[in-house]
Amino acid sequence: MAFEDIPVDIGAVYEGQRIRKGDYRVELGGKKAPGAELVRARGADEVEDGRVEVIGPDIGDMEEGGTYPYGVYIEMAGEDLDRDLESVVERRHHEFTNYIDGAMHLNQRDAIWIRIDDEAFEKGMNSLEIVGRALIELFKLEMDYIENMQVTFYTDEAEAENLVERAREIYEERDARARDLHEEDVDNFYGCNLCQSFAPDHVCAITPDRISLCGSITWFDARAAARVDPDGPYFPIPKGENVDEEHGEWTGVNEAVEERSGGVHDRIWLHTVFDNIHTSCGCFEALAFYMPEVDGVGIVDRDYSGDTPYGVSFSTLAGQAGGGKQVDGILGIAVEYLRSPKFLEADGGMERVVWMPEHIKERISDAIPGELVDKIVTEETTIDVAELREELESRGHPVSERWFEVTDELVERAVDYIRSTGGKVKPAEAAEELGIDRDQFMELVKELKKRKILA
Amino acid sequence: MESRNVRLDRLEKGGLQVEGLELTVGDIEREELWDEPAGPYHLPGIKDLRRWDHLLLGRYDSSYEPTRDVCDLCTFGPCDLTDGKKSACGLDISGQTARMNLLTTVMGAAAHLSHAREIVEHVIEKFGPDVEIDMGSKNDVEAPMVRVIAGTIPETVGDLLPVVEYCEEEMNHLTSATSTMQEGSPLEFDSKSLHAGMMDNLALEIADIAQISAFDMPRGDEDAPLAEIGMGTMDPEKPVVLAIGHNVAPGTSIIDYMVENGLEEEVEVGAVCCNAHDMTRINPHVNVVGALSKQVKYIRTGAPDVVVIDEQCIRADVLEECRKVGARLVACSGQAVHELQDVSDRDPGDIVEMMVDGEDGVFLPEIEKVGEVAIETARSVYEDRLGRKAIPEVDELQGIIDSCTECGRCDRACPEFLPITDAMVDGMEENGGDWSGLEELWDRCVGCTRCDEVCPVMDPMSVQETASEHRWKTERNVVRTGRGPINDTEIRNVGAPIVLGEIPGVVAFVGCDNYPDGGRSVAEVIRDLAERNYIVLTSGCSAMTAGDHTFEDGQTVYEMFDGRFDKGCVSNVGSCVANAHIVDAALKIANLFANVPLRDNFEEVSDYVLHRIGAVGVCWGVYHQKALAIANGAKRWGIPVVQGPHGVKFRRQELGRPDLDERWVVNDANRDYEEVQIEPAPEHLGYSAESIEEMAVMAVKLCMRPNDTRQGRMIKLTNYIDLYRKYFDEYPSDLARFVRHEKEVPLTEREEVMEVLEDRGWEPRETPNPTMLREEDRLI
Amino acid sequence: MTQAHSPGNVRVKPGADLNGAMLGKLLNRPGTLFLVGSQWKELPDGVLEPLVDGGDVILTGSANPPVEKVARMGVSEACHLLCSEGSLGGEYGQVVFVGIPHHIATGMLSKLKHYSDATAISLDRGFQPDANLAFPNLSREDWEEELGEAVERRSA
Ligand code: SF4
Ligand code: SF4
């Protein structure tokens, strides 16, 4: 076996293990000491395969129960490797460290926090070299595009600080690159059909501007995964032609979705909550929902348990959206999608957003244009749609300019029409008759009630 | 545009007037707003779901394990059914065994259904029929089973009555089918057993949503409070009221009286069995004495002044046991009256006086009076009671142990074959007087008193009890109170981790505590699975067992793991009736993730559950017929169940045949319903394991489903292999069956395993969109 | 472990109780399958190996004794296959239960009695009325003695 000379067991079964206070030999990184994980792609001659180096005290030299800095610098080489794969590989560091029985890895990037438990230490896990060897083995097994890999651990305070600083720069660089990469810049989008396991008609279209709606898979992730496992759940979607720029309709996406949904869906608009909207499976993090009363879009996520101005909770709304259906007006999204420059582009983007829970607003505040921040209402102000409307009006939210006004002339026509029907009014027919849409008709009914024409 | 349509209707509820003209916009009942298409099975009768049962039982063999060679149910008999002989009425051993399984299921389901009716009626009597059904803001689908089977959305507790009536009608037909010269086919009996199981599950749901709504029990509380559990939780120096049974109504009366009169500090109120769960769901300060096995054990300590019984899991000799210690018995349900005098029309004060004057029990179906009667009686009599008990004193114990004749009758009588004689012998003075064996038995003993019945010289159970007195007197652990439903939001949260292979499955530990070797190992398996990131659910006596054992750092699994429905969490749904939420979680997944319509759509929903949802029920300590009824219901919904060795006494398992490929063919909905081969997953539908290790391995194996994603299958196989190795010390020989793709083999052993598989001619397989139904049978 | 808990069953083929000498002889029959269960350690040391020698062994539950096996499966699975022609059914004329927990063994022996032609022998210390042959309820010492005798008989 590849892990023969490692004194503890290695495997996915250990992923869930927790090492509690009092059970650990040493603690690395975390809140009390600097720590970071960084993966870099290098030239073949720059990486010595299998090399593990520890700069600073090793586990055996550390004081029992102590906390030490932890910088993990992983260099890899391989013909098919490129910069964009770095973050994908890096993300697995968490999982693979956890595969080691007696090691616990929490958080990511410069917040990593590791514990090595007493038992593992007693079994002989007294050196980070062992951790390094296990990691190299695991990475190479899982990702066959990695040909060479070497790992350097920094437990020396200054050296670790150094790595943390360098890592932060690189994270920022990467994030910037990801931010700057858009649908126009790439040839392929990616699809994910993992959720078909539960929602057989659903296909996720993932683009540089649209993260999967569970929030777990970015375009980079999907690309990397599709590359290593060509017959796996992630597949490239040659994007084809952009037949409808406004809505984000691509011929490639349509074809892929048609094929993979067994013909149930054949037309997808990527950036809208209306009509041919992207399907939603069941594990979307949040929903964007259209509220006709204010002609705006609300956002609600799973962590918000109260009612929305739509009159119902996340659960109820979600119940209407899921299952791989295209439901006009309710769209499953990842919270991260709110940061996308193409976020609901067809509908007016962030300018169309009128309401969201406070915690989301805080989380994405940097992605909301300054002049809009105070215009978007949260549950702290109201969850009542009528109040919301007043609030939007007084805050001068851009949607208020779109509002439909009930004129006296319209009221007259409406009353005539209602009379002519003898009282049996079907909203769709009435709207058509009056030359307005159904939502507007609803506005009208409301106005009629206000004016006491209707009881 | 459906959603907007709905929106309009909702806003414009109520008639509109236009100068005297009535408008019909709006004013639409909630039910009409339910835009879900309806399936073909509205209030299905025995005959309606036969097709589904036959599909299930066509894949899973009924393995009959007769407990009797003869049938003596009618006066033609007794009839010998050995060697293929038929009875006087023409039934063979398979038919008779299947019939007995049906009869047993009907008994269990009837207990739950009668309970459901009593709760619903009690709520209506107390609060009126309009108590709104409210499962909290995180639960939109309030009653999944009612939706599926009765095709309705119940808005009030009153709306549940017609569903209860439907169940009662079906149960009557089912009972009728067990009578002589009705059904003749084993397969049809089995189908009826599943139908009875479904009635049971529906009754559970009705009972629990009614009581949650009426008594404000936790509605999907992800961090439900911890309650104390153990025989040492109550202070026996205070007046003690002990409730036994399953129907929380009398319990609410006790809690109300205690709280209204500010007696929380003065009086101790506790319960055994499911009543304890339900009372703590109302007031977490109620003490949980323990599971069923603690019933007689606790009474014999002499602590209870008043024992209140309602229905189910009450020992037939409870009055006799109460008499031994002078505890007064209050029976509240017509189900268990014990020849006690009906005092419904008396004032509580009079009843208390009666009991203080020496009446050893009363029948008091007037629930409202129970609280006052129980608490005031306890307050009046407790001082006299102090010091009384029905177990030996520590200082007399040595002499009793020494009197053991070593006849071995106790061992033979014990349903768990506990080595009582050995423990007695070790405990004898001449052998050094080591009582640790007796103490150890205390943990494993299920409290049946059978040894007492046969021992010529003593009550061995009481001897064990005194020998371990120093332990149980201070025994105080914690159990998480019953959380009620699994929230829609939690279900959504776990969707991605399940498909991404972070959560290997859902394992629910349910049912009684007739453990073949104590409950500690159950708590250990729960801990092991939670550490492996399984979602672990508990209910009923199993939930108590889980909290009644501590690990190295003195913590129970409820303290070690969070109470969410999430990976690596352990949550207690509640009492027996709360088991409904486990099945409901599966139905919600179907509804939330795939929009499978629930309404009248049993077949499609169950087909979805069977092929997609990696959930397994474990009933390790199965004893009551209710456990069988729950299990048979779960199986019909597509959730496999693993039982302990006592499970074979229910006479039937539903075993898959992994050796027969033709059994594992489904239709692939993504390929025009073309037939495709799948792996045997889940391999069995009902299975009895002989040892706890085998149970654990089987439970994780049965979490596999044909729809598993590669990552999902990988993590499931990783755990299967690991547990197999841990307990059987070898590699599973059937691994090749479950590997569809190289990437499903655990990373760390991929190379070696693939070599072996390829040598055996293994070929990769696609993951289908599996169903046993035909396209025309489905709504989606 | 000991006494039977299903006294309701009639003994279909009344006959003598099993004893060590008889057992020793029977075990020499060809076509014998041993189902060795998780309580195999109840047997005195060194007895299992010579007992099962020459027969096929299926390990059930979590049994892991030092004997060669043909398979591992649940006792329920094994007995179900034994009742099914074309799989294990018909392959073995004699099935011997060793170390299978009493209750589940009772159920399985009943199943074999009704649905299989194989002769079922229980080595349980407690009586199993559904087996064709079983020891009467024995004390541990007597039981060990009978097993010892069976081993001796086999090697003789
Ligand atoms: S009371 Fe306990 S020890 Fe006695 S027979 Fe019952 S389970 Fe066995
Ligand atoms: S039945 Fe009583 S006398 Fe006989 S061995 Fe058991 S404890 Fe001793």
PDB file of N, CA and C in Angstrom, chain B residues 482-504:
ATOM      1  N   GLY B 482     -37.222  15.838  22.226  1.00  0.00           N
ATOM      2  CA  GLY B 482     -37.673  15.565  20.858  1.00  0.00           C
ATOM      3  C   GLY B 482     -37.877  16.853  20.061  1.00  0.00           C
ATOM      4  N   ARG B 483     -37.228  16.933  18.947  1.00  0.00           N
ATOM      5  CA  ARG B 483     -37.240  18.155  18.152  1.00  0.00           C
ATOM      6  C   ARG B 483     -38.457  18.268  17.247  1.00  0.00           C
ATOM      7  N   GLY B 484     -39.125  17.144  16.995  1.00  0.00           N
ATOM      8  CA  GLY B 484     -40.236  17.191  16.048  1.00  0.00           C
ATOM      9  C   GLY B 484     -39.725  17.117  14.619  1.00  0.00           C
ATOM     10  N   PRO B 485     -40.391  17.812  13.693  1.00  0.00           N
ATOM     11  CA  PRO B 485     -40.086  17.622  12.271  1.00  0.00           C
ATOM     12  C   PRO B 485     -38.657  18.011  11.881  1.00  0.00           C
ATOM     13  N   ILE B 486     -38.215  17.417  10.807  1.00  0.00           N
ATOM     14  CA  ILE B 486     -36.966  17.822  10.168  1.00  0.00           C
ATOM     15  C   ILE B 486     -37.338  18.987   9.260  1.00  0.00           C
ATOM     16  N   ASN B 487     -36.615  20.074   9.384  1.00  0.00           N
ATOM     17  CA  ASN B 487     -37.018  21.285   8.665  1.00  0.00           C
ATOM     18  C   ASN B 487     -36.687  21.240   7.183  1.00  0.00           C
ATOM     19  N   ASP B 488     -37.555  21.847   6.417  1.00  0.00           N
ATOM     20  CA  ASP B 488     -37.315  21.953   4.971  1.00  0.00           C
ATOM     21  C   ASP B 488     -35.933  22.539   4.719  1.00  0.00           C
ATOM     22  N   THR B 489     -35.582  23.543   5.506  1.00  0.00           N
ATOM     23  CA  THR B 489     -34.300  24.214   5.275  1.00  0.00           C
ATOM     24  C   THR B 489     -33.132  23.278   5.556  1.00  0.00           C
ATOM     25  N   GLU B 490     -33.275  22.454   6.565  1.00  0.00           N
ATOM     26  CA  GLU B 490     -32.193  21.508   6.856  1.00  0.00           C
ATOM     27  C   GLU B 490     -32.035  20.525   5.707  1.00  0.00           C
ATOM     28  N   ILE B 491     -33.175  20.127   5.163  1.00  0.00           N
ATOM     29  CA  ILE B 491     -33.136  19.177   4.061  1.00  0.00           C
ATOM     30  C   ILE B 491     -32.416  19.803   2.863  1.00  0.00           C
ATOM     31  N   ARG B 492     -32.709  21.060   2.615  1.00  0.00           N
ATOM     32  CA  ARG B 492     -32.003  21.733   1.516  1.00  0.00           C
ATOM     33  C   ARG B 492     -30.514  21.838   1.803  1.00  0.00           C
ATOM     34  N   ASN B 493     -30.189  22.118   3.064  1.00  0.00           N
ATOM     35  CA  ASN B 493     -28.777  22.260   3.412  1.00  0.00           C
ATOM     36  C   ASN B 493     -27.966  21.008   3.121  1.00  0.00           C
ATOM     37  N   VAL B 494     -28.582  19.850   3.276  1.00  0.00           N
ATOM     38  CA  VAL B 494     -27.797  18.636   3.112  1.00  0.00           C
ATOM     39  C   VAL B 494     -27.794  18.114   1.678  1.00  0.00           C
ATOM     40  N   GLY B 495     -28.578  18.735   0.821  1.00  0.00           N
ATOM     41  CA  GLY B 495     -28.632  18.275  -0.571  1.00  0.00           C
ATOM     42  C   GLY B 495     -27.260  18.243  -1.218  1.00  0.00           C
ATOM     43  N   ALA B 496     -26.575  19.387  -1.181  1.00  0.00           N
ATOM     44  CA  ALA B 496     -25.275  19.460  -1.845  1.00  0.00           C
ATOM     45  C   ALA B 496     -24.260  18.519  -1.200  1.00  0.00           C
ATOM     46  N   PRO B 497     -24.101  18.524   0.129  1.00  0.00           N
ATOM     47  CA  PRO B 497     -23.134  17.596   0.706  1.00  0.00           C
ATOM     48  C   PRO B 497     -23.442  16.130   0.421  1.00  0.00           C
ATOM     49  N   ILE B 498     -24.697  15.795   0.247  1.00  0.00           N
ATOM     50  CA  ILE B 498     -24.980  14.395  -0.079  1.00  0.00           C
ATOM     51  C   ILE B 498     -24.500  14.079  -1.489  1.00  0.00           C
ATOM     52  N   VAL B 499     -24.838  14.941  -2.441  1.00  0.00           N
ATOM     53  CA  VAL B 499     -24.413  14.611  -3.816  1.00  0.00           C
ATOM     54  C   VAL B 499     -22.905  14.769  -3.982  1.00  0.00           C
ATOM     55  N   LEU B 500     -22.309  15.639  -3.190  1.00  0.00           N
ATOM     56  CA  LEU B 500     -20.866  15.817  -3.288  1.00  0.00           C
ATOM     57  C   LEU B 500     -20.094  14.769  -2.483  1.00  0.00           C
ATOM     58  N   GLY B 501     -20.830  13.882  -1.835  1.00  0.00           N
ATOM     59  CA  GLY B 501     -20.160  12.782  -1.144  1.00  0.00           C
ATOM     60  C   GLY B 501     -19.587  13.149   0.201  1.00  0.00           C
ATOM     61  N   GLU B 502     -20.168  14.143   0.854  1.00  0.00           N
ATOM     62  CA  GLU B 502     -19.682  14.443   2.192  1.00  0.00           C
ATOM     63  C   GLU B 502     -20.519  13.749   3.262  1.00  0.00           C
ATOM     64  N   ILE B 503     -21.744  13.443   2.913  1.00  0.00           N
ATOM     65  CA  ILE B 503     -22.615  12.757   3.868  1.00  0.00           C
ATOM     66  C   ILE B 503     -22.932  11.376   3.298  1.00  0.00           C
ATOM     67  N   PRO B 504     -22.535  10.330   4.002  1.00  0.00           N
ATOM     68  CA  PRO B 504     -22.751   9.002   3.425  1.00  0.00           C
ATOM     69  C   PRO B 504     -24.160   8.446   3.606  1.00  0.00           C
TER      70      PRO B 504
END
